[in-house]
Amino acid sequence: MESADLSQHTSRRFNEDMERVTTRVLQMGGFVEQQLNRAVAALVDGDSALGEEVARDDYKVNRMEVEIDEECSRIIATRQPTASDLRVMVAIIKTITDLERIGDEVEKVGNIAARLATMEKPADNYREIRHLGRLVTEMVHDALHAFARFNSVGAFVVARRDGKVDEEYEAV
Amino acid sequence: MSIELSELRLHAREMGTLVAQQVETAVRALLEADGEAAELVLRREQRVNAWQTDIEAESFSLLARQAPVASDLRTVLAISRAVTDLERAGDEAKKIARFALASAGHGVGGPTRVIRRSLRHMAALASESMRVAVDALDRGDAKVAQEVARLDREIDHEFESALRQLMTVAMERAPRLLKPVFDTVFALKGLERIGDHAKNVAEHVVFLVSGDDVRHAGKSRAVPARELQH
């Protein structure tokens, strides 16, 4: 009885941890998406101040990655999650790695936008860049949306419950 | 340290050595217009991908079954992450090999010839830093990070210098628009990479939901690395 209480307690703590971490991942993703939008705008509008600002703000993305990463390591070490929970943690760690790299690329686009702003625009007015920018922005948005949807419908809890159901099924 | 963890480190090291070789061979293929070397890189790329799939499965199984803590946990996490970078470095080598293959028929081309010294130097630096880094990962030696950072600065420096040489050459034909053209190319390149990363994020979500590793699906992921080696 006592051990059942304890495991419930651990499980609730883990859920709280997960909720906090996934919220932060979504915040990080939202910020990266905003950076991307601003970098493309800086480029096509020839706005050098905006390009510089985007490049300067990349440190915020890096900081978020480090913080979330540390939090994940802490959760894995202290809660010793089960296989299905662990899968979620690993996916989060990989996701923030990619978000951070997107941030790095955006920083480069921001720097280039700042440099190009003083030049004459090409004849097609960056038509290709606009198009490509729209495509990748959509991809980043959709990927984050998939993550958010998985989170918001309580799917983490569902996935965990599913793991428990499996365990119980095996016990029977 | 468990046997599984030692094996994991060893495998990461083997994958890293393979990637370093890929970089060297790809640049040699480019410099010597050697189509066979380029094809070798493209074939070995399947092994790099297979290593990634295998090592990540090993890491996950280790985390799930042994619940490592402290430095063992950090090692497993660091290896999982390093493997992602190794695979991406391998991808870049593959792209160089494709470029080499496409231009192999025409002999060593103009711009490539102009910066051949830089290319050779950058390839040597890149593969060396890869070897140093995976060696450090295997031995758990954080001190060499500075050495790798130094090599990276040297690569960046060489990159800038190669870019200047290229611009000088091209400037003789196309005047003042050249710099913007180059910059636009890099912007495009950055955007193209972002698309790749977004795809990765989506694939992590697939893994998260189903446990299925969908990367390299439809390519050669069914072939385990160890079989491909022979």
PDB file of N, CA and C in Angstrom, chain A residues 41-130:
ATOM      1  N   ALA A  41      11.959  38.562 -43.046  1.00  0.00           N
ATOM      2  CA  ALA A  41      11.435  39.922 -43.246  1.00  0.00           C
ATOM      3  C   ALA A  41      12.584  40.917 -43.405  1.00  0.00           C
ATOM      4  N   ALA A  42      13.607  40.769 -42.543  1.00  0.00           N
ATOM      5  CA  ALA A  42      14.759  41.677 -42.612  1.00  0.00           C
ATOM      6  C   ALA A  42      15.427  41.590 -43.976  1.00  0.00           C
ATOM      7  N   LEU A  43      15.518  40.359 -44.492  1.00  0.00           N
ATOM      8  CA  LEU A  43      16.173  40.156 -45.776  1.00  0.00           C
ATOM      9  C   LEU A  43      15.368  40.774 -46.924  1.00  0.00           C
ATOM     10  N   VAL A  44      14.104  40.429 -47.019  1.00  0.00           N
ATOM     11  CA  VAL A  44      13.328  40.884 -48.177  1.00  0.00           C
ATOM     12  C   VAL A  44      12.957  42.368 -48.070  1.00  0.00           C
ATOM     13  N   ASP A  45      12.849  42.900 -46.844  1.00  0.00           N
ATOM     14  CA  ASP A  45      12.531  44.324 -46.694  1.00  0.00           C
ATOM     15  C   ASP A  45      13.780  45.201 -46.660  1.00  0.00           C
ATOM     16  N   GLY A  46      14.952  44.552 -46.664  1.00  0.00           N
ATOM     17  CA  GLY A  46      16.193  45.319 -46.578  1.00  0.00           C
ATOM     18  C   GLY A  46      16.317  46.091 -45.272  1.00  0.00           C
ATOM     19  N   ASP A  47      15.890  45.454 -44.176  1.00  0.00           N
ATOM     20  CA  ASP A  47      15.892  46.121 -42.869  1.00  0.00           C
ATOM     21  C   ASP A  47      17.118  45.666 -42.070  1.00  0.00           C
ATOM     22  N   SER A  48      18.180  46.463 -42.113  1.00  0.00           N
ATOM     23  CA  SER A  48      19.439  46.021 -41.490  1.00  0.00           C
ATOM     24  C   SER A  48      19.348  46.002 -39.964  1.00  0.00           C
ATOM     25  N   ALA A  49      18.604  46.947 -39.387  1.00  0.00           N
ATOM     26  CA  ALA A  49      18.481  46.976 -37.924  1.00  0.00           C
ATOM     27  C   ALA A  49      17.798  45.699 -37.434  1.00  0.00           C
ATOM     28  N   LEU A  50      16.773  45.286 -38.159  1.00  0.00           N
ATOM     29  CA  LEU A  50      16.058  44.065 -37.782  1.00  0.00           C
ATOM     30  C   LEU A  50      16.966  42.843 -37.913  1.00  0.00           C
ATOM     31  N   GLY A  51      17.742  42.796 -39.004  1.00  0.00           N
ATOM     32  CA  GLY A  51      18.673  41.684 -39.208  1.00  0.00           C
ATOM     33  C   GLY A  51      19.666  41.578 -38.064  1.00  0.00           C
ATOM     34  N   GLU A  52      20.208  42.733 -37.641  1.00  0.00           N
ATOM     35  CA  GLU A  52      21.165  42.739 -36.531  1.00  0.00           C
ATOM     36  C   GLU A  52      20.516  42.292 -35.230  1.00  0.00           C
ATOM     37  N   GLU A  53      19.298  42.732 -35.042  1.00  0.00           N
ATOM     38  CA  GLU A  53      18.578  42.381 -33.816  1.00  0.00           C
ATOM     39  C   GLU A  53      18.363  40.863 -33.742  1.00  0.00           C
ATOM     40  N   VAL A  54      17.962  40.288 -34.874  1.00  0.00           N
ATOM     41  CA  VAL A  54      17.744  38.835 -34.925  1.00  0.00           C
ATOM     42  C   VAL A  54      19.033  38.104 -34.558  1.00  0.00           C
ATOM     43  N   ALA A  55      20.147  38.531 -35.166  1.00  0.00           N
ATOM     44  CA  ALA A  55      21.428  37.878 -34.901  1.00  0.00           C
ATOM     45  C   ALA A  55      21.806  38.011 -33.426  1.00  0.00           C
ATOM     46  N   ARG A  56      21.558  39.202 -32.869  1.00  0.00           N
ATOM     47  CA  ARG A  56      21.905  39.450 -31.469  1.00  0.00           C
ATOM     48  C   ARG A  56      21.080  38.565 -30.533  1.00  0.00           C
ATOM     49  N   ASP A  57      19.825  38.320 -30.893  1.00  0.00           N
ATOM     50  CA  ASP A  57      18.918  37.586 -30.002  1.00  0.00           C
ATOM     51  C   ASP A  57      19.140  36.077 -29.983  1.00  0.00           C
ATOM     52  N   ASP A  58      20.066  35.593 -30.812  1.00  0.00           N
ATOM     53  CA  ASP A  58      20.275  34.139 -30.851  1.00  0.00           C
ATOM     54  C   ASP A  58      20.738  33.594 -29.505  1.00  0.00           C
ATOM     55  N   TYR A  59      21.404  34.417 -28.707  1.00  0.00           N
ATOM     56  CA  TYR A  59      21.880  33.931 -27.409  1.00  0.00           C
ATOM     57  C   TYR A  59      20.726  33.449 -26.539  1.00  0.00           C
ATOM     58  N   LYS A  60      19.548  34.042 -26.756  1.00  0.00           N
ATOM     59  CA  LYS A  60      18.380  33.629 -25.969  1.00  0.00           C
ATOM     60  C   LYS A  60      17.987  32.183 -26.292  1.00  0.00           C
ATOM     61  N   VAL A  61      18.078  31.850 -27.580  1.00  0.00           N
ATOM     62  CA  VAL A  61      17.770  30.473 -28.001  1.00  0.00           C
ATOM     63  C   VAL A  61      18.760  29.507 -27.343  1.00  0.00           C
ATOM     64  N   ASN A  62      20.042  29.867 -27.398  1.00  0.00           N
ATOM     65  CA  ASN A  62      21.074  29.012 -26.797  1.00  0.00           C
ATOM     66  C   ASN A  62      20.829  28.813 -25.302  1.00  0.00           C
ATOM     67  N   ARG A  63      20.459  29.901 -24.639  1.00  0.00           N
ATOM     68  CA  ARG A  63      20.219  29.820 -23.202  1.00  0.00           C
ATOM     69  C   ARG A  63      19.054  28.876 -22.911  1.00  0.00           C
ATOM     70  N   MET A  64      17.984  29.005 -23.711  1.00  0.00           N
ATOM     71  CA  MET A  64      16.833  28.131 -23.500  1.00  0.00           C
ATOM     72  C   MET A  64      17.215  26.671 -23.677  1.00  0.00           C
ATOM     73  N   GLU A  65      18.045  26.397 -24.704  1.00  0.00           N
ATOM     74  CA  GLU A  65      18.438  25.006 -24.936  1.00  0.00           C
ATOM     75  C   GLU A  65      19.179  24.437 -23.730  1.00  0.00           C
ATOM     76  N   VAL A  66      20.152  25.197 -23.238  1.00  0.00           N
ATOM     77  CA  VAL A  66      20.945  24.723 -22.105  1.00  0.00           C
ATOM     78  C   VAL A  66      20.051  24.467 -20.891  1.00  0.00           C
ATOM     79  N   GLU A  67      19.122  25.387 -20.637  1.00  0.00           N
ATOM     80  CA  GLU A  67      18.247  25.241 -19.465  1.00  0.00           C
ATOM     81  C   GLU A  67      17.362  24.003 -19.570  1.00  0.00           C
ATOM     82  N   ILE A  68      16.757  23.820 -20.749  1.00  0.00           N
ATOM     83  CA  ILE A  68      15.857  22.672 -20.922  1.00  0.00           C
ATOM     84  C   ILE A  68      16.648  21.369 -20.855  1.00  0.00           C
ATOM     85  N   ASP A  69      17.829  21.401 -21.466  1.00  0.00           N
ATOM     86  CA  ASP A  69      18.680  20.223 -21.467  1.00  0.00           C
ATOM     87  C   ASP A  69      19.040  19.797 -20.042  1.00  0.00           C
ATOM     88  N   GLU A  70      19.419  20.774 -19.226  1.00  0.00           N
ATOM     89  CA  GLU A  70      19.776  20.467 -17.836  1.00  0.00           C
ATOM     90  C   GLU A  70      18.582  19.910 -17.074  1.00  0.00           C
ATOM     91  N   GLU A  71      17.435  20.508 -17.345  1.00  0.00           N
ATOM     92  CA  GLU A  71      16.212  20.052 -16.683  1.00  0.00           C
ATOM     93  C   GLU A  71      15.915  18.589 -17.060  1.00  0.00           C
ATOM     94  N   CYS A  72      16.082  18.262 -18.329  1.00  0.00           N
ATOM     95  CA  CYS A  72      15.831  16.885 -18.788  1.00  0.00           C
ATOM     96  C   CYS A  72      16.789  15.894 -18.115  1.00  0.00           C
ATOM     97  N   SER A  73      18.073  16.248 -18.077  1.00  0.00           N
ATOM     98  CA  SER A  73      19.044  15.361 -17.426  1.00  0.00           C
ATOM     99  C   SER A  73      18.676  15.161 -15.959  1.00  0.00           C
ATOM    100  N   ARG A  74      18.237  16.245 -15.329  1.00  0.00           N
ATOM    101  CA  ARG A  74      17.862  16.162 -13.917  1.00  0.00           C
ATOM    102  C   ARG A  74      16.673  15.202 -13.748  1.00  0.00           C
ATOM    103  N   ILE A  75      15.691  15.341 -14.627  1.00  0.00           N
ATOM    104  CA  ILE A  75      14.499  14.494 -14.522  1.00  0.00           C
ATOM    105  C   ILE A  75      14.866  13.021 -14.730  1.00  0.00           C
ATOM    106  N   ILE A  76      15.686  12.762 -15.743  1.00  0.00           N
ATOM    107  CA  ILE A  76      16.079  11.368 -16.003  1.00  0.00           C
ATOM    108  C   ILE A  76      16.823  10.792 -14.795  1.00  0.00           C
ATOM    109  N   ALA A  77      17.705  11.607 -14.219  1.00  0.00           N
ATOM    110  CA  ALA A  77      18.509  11.119 -13.105  1.00  0.00           C
ATOM    111  C   ALA A  77      17.677  10.925 -11.839  1.00  0.00           C
ATOM    112  N   THR A  78      16.760  11.845 -11.559  1.00  0.00           N
ATOM    113  CA  THR A  78      16.049  11.771 -10.281  1.00  0.00           C
ATOM    114  C   THR A  78      14.782  10.919 -10.345  1.00  0.00           C
ATOM    115  N   ARG A  79      14.115  10.889 -11.498  1.00  0.00           N
ATOM    116  CA  ARG A  79      12.840  10.144 -11.558  1.00  0.00           C
ATOM    117  C   ARG A  79      12.990   8.754 -12.147  1.00  0.00           C
ATOM    118  N   GLN A  80      14.137   8.487 -12.747  1.00  0.00           N
ATOM    119  CA  GLN A  80      14.348   7.197 -13.393  1.00  0.00           C
ATOM    120  C   GLN A  80      13.112   6.732 -14.165  1.00  0.00           C
ATOM    121  N   PRO A  81      12.741   7.474 -15.183  1.00  0.00           N
ATOM    122  CA  PRO A  81      11.496   7.184 -15.898  1.00  0.00           C
ATOM    123  C   PRO A  81      11.487   5.805 -16.568  1.00  0.00           C
ATOM    124  N   THR A  82      10.279   5.289 -16.757  1.00  0.00           N
ATOM    125  CA  THR A  82      10.117   4.001 -17.440  1.00  0.00           C
ATOM    126  C   THR A  82      10.419   4.179 -18.926  1.00  0.00           C
ATOM    127  N   ALA A  83      10.462   3.067 -19.647  1.00  0.00           N
ATOM    128  CA  ALA A  83      10.862   3.120 -21.059  1.00  0.00           C
ATOM    129  C   ALA A  83      10.037   4.105 -21.880  1.00  0.00           C
ATOM    130  N   SER A  84       8.715   4.095 -21.696  1.00  0.00           N
ATOM    131  CA  SER A  84       7.886   4.980 -22.530  1.00  0.00           C
ATOM    132  C   SER A  84       8.096   6.451 -22.157  1.00  0.00           C
ATOM    133  N   ASP A  85       8.281   6.721 -20.854  1.00  0.00           N
ATOM    134  CA  ASP A  85       8.561   8.104 -20.429  1.00  0.00           C
ATOM    135  C   ASP A  85       9.921   8.557 -20.936  1.00  0.00           C
ATOM    136  N   LEU A  86      10.833   7.611 -20.902  1.00  0.00           N
ATOM    137  CA  LEU A  86      12.193   7.909 -21.341  1.00  0.00           C
ATOM    138  C   LEU A  86      12.210   8.299 -22.821  1.00  0.00           C
ATOM    139  N   ARG A  87      11.344   7.646 -23.572  1.00  0.00           N
ATOM    140  CA  ARG A  87      11.266   7.939 -25.002  1.00  0.00           C
ATOM    141  C   ARG A  87      10.871   9.401 -25.214  1.00  0.00           C
ATOM    142  N   VAL A  88       9.946   9.855 -24.383  1.00  0.00           N
ATOM    143  CA  VAL A  88       9.525  11.253 -24.457  1.00  0.00           C
ATOM    144  C   VAL A  88      10.700  12.183 -24.135  1.00  0.00           C
ATOM    145  N   MET A  89      11.449  11.838 -23.090  1.00  0.00           N
ATOM    146  CA  MET A  89      12.582  12.684 -22.697  1.00  0.00           C
ATOM    147  C   MET A  89      13.629  12.762 -23.816  1.00  0.00           C
ATOM    148  N   VAL A  90      13.929  11.614 -24.395  1.00  0.00           N
ATOM    149  CA  VAL A  90      14.932  11.580 -25.465  1.00  0.00           C
ATOM    150  C   VAL A  90      14.458  12.411 -26.658  1.00  0.00           C
ATOM    151  N   ALA A  91      13.169  12.284 -26.976  1.00  0.00           N
ATOM    152  CA  ALA A  91      12.627  13.059 -28.098  1.00  0.00           C
ATOM    153  C   ALA A  91      12.736  14.558 -27.821  1.00  0.00           C
ATOM    154  N   ILE A  92      12.500  14.958 -26.576  1.00  0.00           N
ATOM    155  CA  ILE A  92      12.593  16.383 -26.233  1.00  0.00           C
ATOM    156  C   ILE A  92      14.037  16.874 -26.394  1.00  0.00           C
ATOM    157  N   ILE A  93      14.971  16.078 -25.894  1.00  0.00           N
ATOM    158  CA  ILE A  93      16.375  16.477 -25.989  1.00  0.00           C
ATOM    159  C   ILE A  93      16.778  16.653 -27.448  1.00  0.00           C
ATOM    160  N   LYS A  94      16.319  15.734 -28.304  1.00  0.00           N
ATOM    161  CA  LYS A  94      16.663  15.849 -29.722  1.00  0.00           C
ATOM    162  C   LYS A  94      15.976  17.040 -30.368  1.00  0.00           C
ATOM    163  N   THR A  95      14.762  17.285 -29.940  1.00  0.00           N
ATOM    164  CA  THR A  95      14.007  18.408 -30.516  1.00  0.00           C
ATOM    165  C   THR A  95      14.685  19.739 -30.221  1.00  0.00           C
ATOM    166  N   ILE A  96      15.139  19.916 -28.976  1.00  0.00           N
ATOM    167  CA  ILE A  96      15.753  21.211 -28.657  1.00  0.00           C
ATOM    168  C   ILE A  96      17.106  21.378 -29.355  1.00  0.00           C
ATOM    169  N   THR A  97      17.774  20.245 -29.624  1.00  0.00           N
ATOM    170  CA  THR A  97      19.024  20.338 -30.390  1.00  0.00           C
ATOM    171  C   THR A  97      18.741  20.933 -31.767  1.00  0.00           C
ATOM    172  N   ASP A  98      17.689  20.421 -32.403  1.00  0.00           N
ATOM    173  CA  ASP A  98      17.340  20.927 -33.735  1.00  0.00           C
ATOM    174  C   ASP A  98      16.868  22.380 -33.669  1.00  0.00           C
ATOM    175  N   LEU A  99      16.097  22.703 -32.654  1.00  0.00           N
ATOM    176  CA  LEU A  99      15.631  24.093 -32.532  1.00  0.00           C
ATOM    177  C   LEU A  99      16.821  25.037 -32.386  1.00  0.00           C
ATOM    178  N   GLU A 100      17.803  24.604 -31.608  1.00  0.00           N
ATOM    179  CA  GLU A 100      18.981  25.447 -31.406  1.00  0.00           C
ATOM    180  C   GLU A 100      19.716  25.649 -32.728  1.00  0.00           C
ATOM    181  N   ARG A 101      19.778  24.588 -33.536  1.00  0.00           N
ATOM    182  CA  ARG A 101      20.480  24.705 -34.822  1.00  0.00           C
ATOM    183  C   ARG A 101      19.705  25.566 -35.808  1.00  0.00           C
ATOM    184  N   ILE A 102      18.394  25.465 -35.747  1.00  0.00           N
ATOM    185  CA  ILE A 102      17.587  26.363 -36.578  1.00  0.00           C
ATOM    186  C   ILE A 102      17.932  27.798 -36.172  1.00  0.00           C
ATOM    187  N   GLY A 103      18.032  28.027 -34.853  1.00  0.00           N
ATOM    188  CA  GLY A 103      18.386  29.346 -34.349  1.00  0.00           C
ATOM    189  C   GLY A 103      19.718  29.831 -34.922  1.00  0.00           C
ATOM    190  N   ASP A 104      20.702  28.919 -34.984  1.00  0.00           N
ATOM    191  CA  ASP A 104      22.016  29.277 -35.536  1.00  0.00           C
ATOM    192  C   ASP A 104      21.904  29.706 -37.002  1.00  0.00           C
ATOM    193  N   GLU A 105      21.129  28.951 -37.773  1.00  0.00           N
ATOM    194  CA  GLU A 105      20.965  29.282 -39.194  1.00  0.00           C
ATOM    195  C   GLU A 105      20.266  30.631 -39.346  1.00  0.00           C
ATOM    196  N   VAL A 106      19.268  30.855 -38.498  1.00  0.00           N
ATOM    197  CA  VAL A 106      18.539  32.112 -38.545  1.00  0.00           C
ATOM    198  C   VAL A 106      19.475  33.281 -38.225  1.00  0.00           C
ATOM    199  N   GLU A 107      20.369  33.045 -37.263  1.00  0.00           N
ATOM    200  CA  GLU A 107      21.343  34.084 -36.918  1.00  0.00           C
ATOM    201  C   GLU A 107      22.162  34.465 -38.165  1.00  0.00           C
ATOM    202  N   LYS A 108      22.569  33.441 -38.938  1.00  0.00           N
ATOM    203  CA  LYS A 108      23.347  33.716 -40.145  1.00  0.00           C
ATOM    204  C   LYS A 108      22.524  34.514 -41.156  1.00  0.00           C
ATOM    205  N   VAL A 109      21.264  34.105 -41.329  1.00  0.00           N
ATOM    206  CA  VAL A 109      20.398  34.831 -42.265  1.00  0.00           C
ATOM    207  C   VAL A 109      20.251  36.285 -41.809  1.00  0.00           C
ATOM    208  N   GLY A 110      20.123  36.497 -40.495  1.00  0.00           N
ATOM    209  CA  GLY A 110      20.008  37.854 -39.947  1.00  0.00           C
ATOM    210  C   GLY A 110      21.232  38.697 -40.275  1.00  0.00           C
ATOM    211  N   ASN A 111      22.424  38.118 -40.070  1.00  0.00           N
ATOM    212  CA  ASN A 111      23.663  38.833 -40.384  1.00  0.00           C
ATOM    213  C   ASN A 111      23.750  39.192 -41.864  1.00  0.00           C
ATOM    214  N   ILE A 112      23.380  38.228 -42.702  1.00  0.00           N
ATOM    215  CA  ILE A 112      23.438  38.461 -44.144  1.00  0.00           C
ATOM    216  C   ILE A 112      22.434  39.540 -44.543  1.00  0.00           C
ATOM    217  N   ALA A 113      21.241  39.467 -43.953  1.00  0.00           N
ATOM    218  CA  ALA A 113      20.215  40.479 -44.239  1.00  0.00           C
ATOM    219  C   ALA A 113      20.736  41.873 -43.921  1.00  0.00           C
ATOM    220  N   ALA A 114      21.426  41.987 -42.777  1.00  0.00           N
ATOM    221  CA  ALA A 114      21.962  43.289 -42.367  1.00  0.00           C
ATOM    222  C   ALA A 114      22.972  43.800 -43.394  1.00  0.00           C
ATOM    223  N   ARG A 115      23.813  42.902 -43.909  1.00  0.00           N
ATOM    224  CA  ARG A 115      24.820  43.305 -44.883  1.00  0.00           C
ATOM    225  C   ARG A 115      24.217  43.663 -46.237  1.00  0.00           C
ATOM    226  N   LEU A 116      23.177  42.891 -46.624  1.00  0.00           N
ATOM    227  CA  LEU A 116      22.579  43.102 -47.948  1.00  0.00           C
ATOM    228  C   LEU A 116      21.676  44.327 -48.005  1.00  0.00           C
ATOM    229  N   ALA A 117      21.275  44.813 -46.829  1.00  0.00           N
ATOM    230  CA  ALA A 117      20.268  45.878 -46.781  1.00  0.00           C
ATOM    231  C   ALA A 117      20.694  47.132 -47.548  1.00  0.00           C
ATOM    232  N   THR A 118      22.007  47.380 -47.567  1.00  0.00           N
ATOM    233  CA  THR A 118      22.478  48.601 -48.215  1.00  0.00           C
ATOM    234  C   THR A 118      22.604  48.448 -49.734  1.00  0.00           C
ATOM    235  N   MET A 119      22.471  47.210 -50.202  1.00  0.00           N
ATOM    236  CA  MET A 119      22.657  46.963 -51.639  1.00  0.00           C
ATOM    237  C   MET A 119      21.337  47.083 -52.390  1.00  0.00           C
ATOM    238  N   GLU A 120      21.508  47.215 -53.675  1.00  0.00           N
ATOM    239  CA  GLU A 120      20.333  47.249 -54.538  1.00  0.00           C
ATOM    240  C   GLU A 120      19.676  45.866 -54.538  1.00  0.00           C
ATOM    241  N   LYS A 121      18.351  45.840 -54.499  1.00  0.00           N
ATOM    242  CA  LYS A 121      17.668  44.537 -54.481  1.00  0.00           C
ATOM    243  C   LYS A 121      17.695  43.902 -55.863  1.00  0.00           C
ATOM    244  N   PRO A 122      17.724  42.554 -55.904  1.00  0.00           N
ATOM    245  CA  PRO A 122      17.708  41.901 -57.215  1.00  0.00           C
ATOM    246  C   PRO A 122      16.393  42.174 -57.955  1.00  0.00           C
ATOM    247  N   ALA A 123      16.430  41.986 -59.273  1.00  0.00           N
ATOM    248  CA  ALA A 123      15.296  42.332 -60.120  1.00  0.00           C
ATOM    249  C   ALA A 123      14.008  41.612 -59.707  1.00  0.00           C
ATOM    250  N   ASP A 124      14.146  40.388 -59.244  1.00  0.00           N
ATOM    251  CA  ASP A 124      12.915  39.642 -58.903  1.00  0.00           C
ATOM    252  C   ASP A 124      12.455  39.936 -57.476  1.00  0.00           C
ATOM    253  N   ASN A 125      13.142  40.906 -56.824  1.00  0.00           N
ATOM    254  CA  ASN A 125      12.753  41.306 -55.470  1.00  0.00           C
ATOM    255  C   ASN A 125      12.697  40.105 -54.502  1.00  0.00           C
ATOM    256  N   TYR A 126      13.711  39.251 -54.586  1.00  0.00           N
ATOM    257  CA  TYR A 126      13.817  38.095 -53.689  1.00  0.00           C
ATOM    258  C   TYR A 126      12.601  37.181 -53.751  1.00  0.00           C
ATOM    259  N   ARG A 127      12.070  36.992 -54.944  1.00  0.00           N
ATOM    260  CA  ARG A 127      10.877  36.155 -55.055  1.00  0.00           C
ATOM    261  C   ARG A 127      11.146  34.726 -54.549  1.00  0.00           C
ATOM    262  N   GLU A 128      12.316  34.179 -54.975  1.00  0.00           N
ATOM    263  CA  GLU A 128      12.645  32.806 -54.562  1.00  0.00           C
ATOM    264  C   GLU A 128      12.828  32.705 -53.049  1.00  0.00           C
ATOM    265  N   ILE A 129      13.515  33.719 -52.505  1.00  0.00           N
ATOM    266  CA  ILE A 129      13.769  33.713 -51.063  1.00  0.00           C
ATOM    267  C   ILE A 129      12.451  33.798 -50.285  1.00  0.00           C
ATOM    268  N   ARG A 130      11.575  34.668 -50.758  1.00  0.00           N
ATOM    269  CA  ARG A 130      10.265  34.771 -50.105  1.00  0.00           C
ATOM    270  C   ARG A 130       9.572  33.418 -50.077  1.00  0.00           C
TER     271      ARG A 130
END
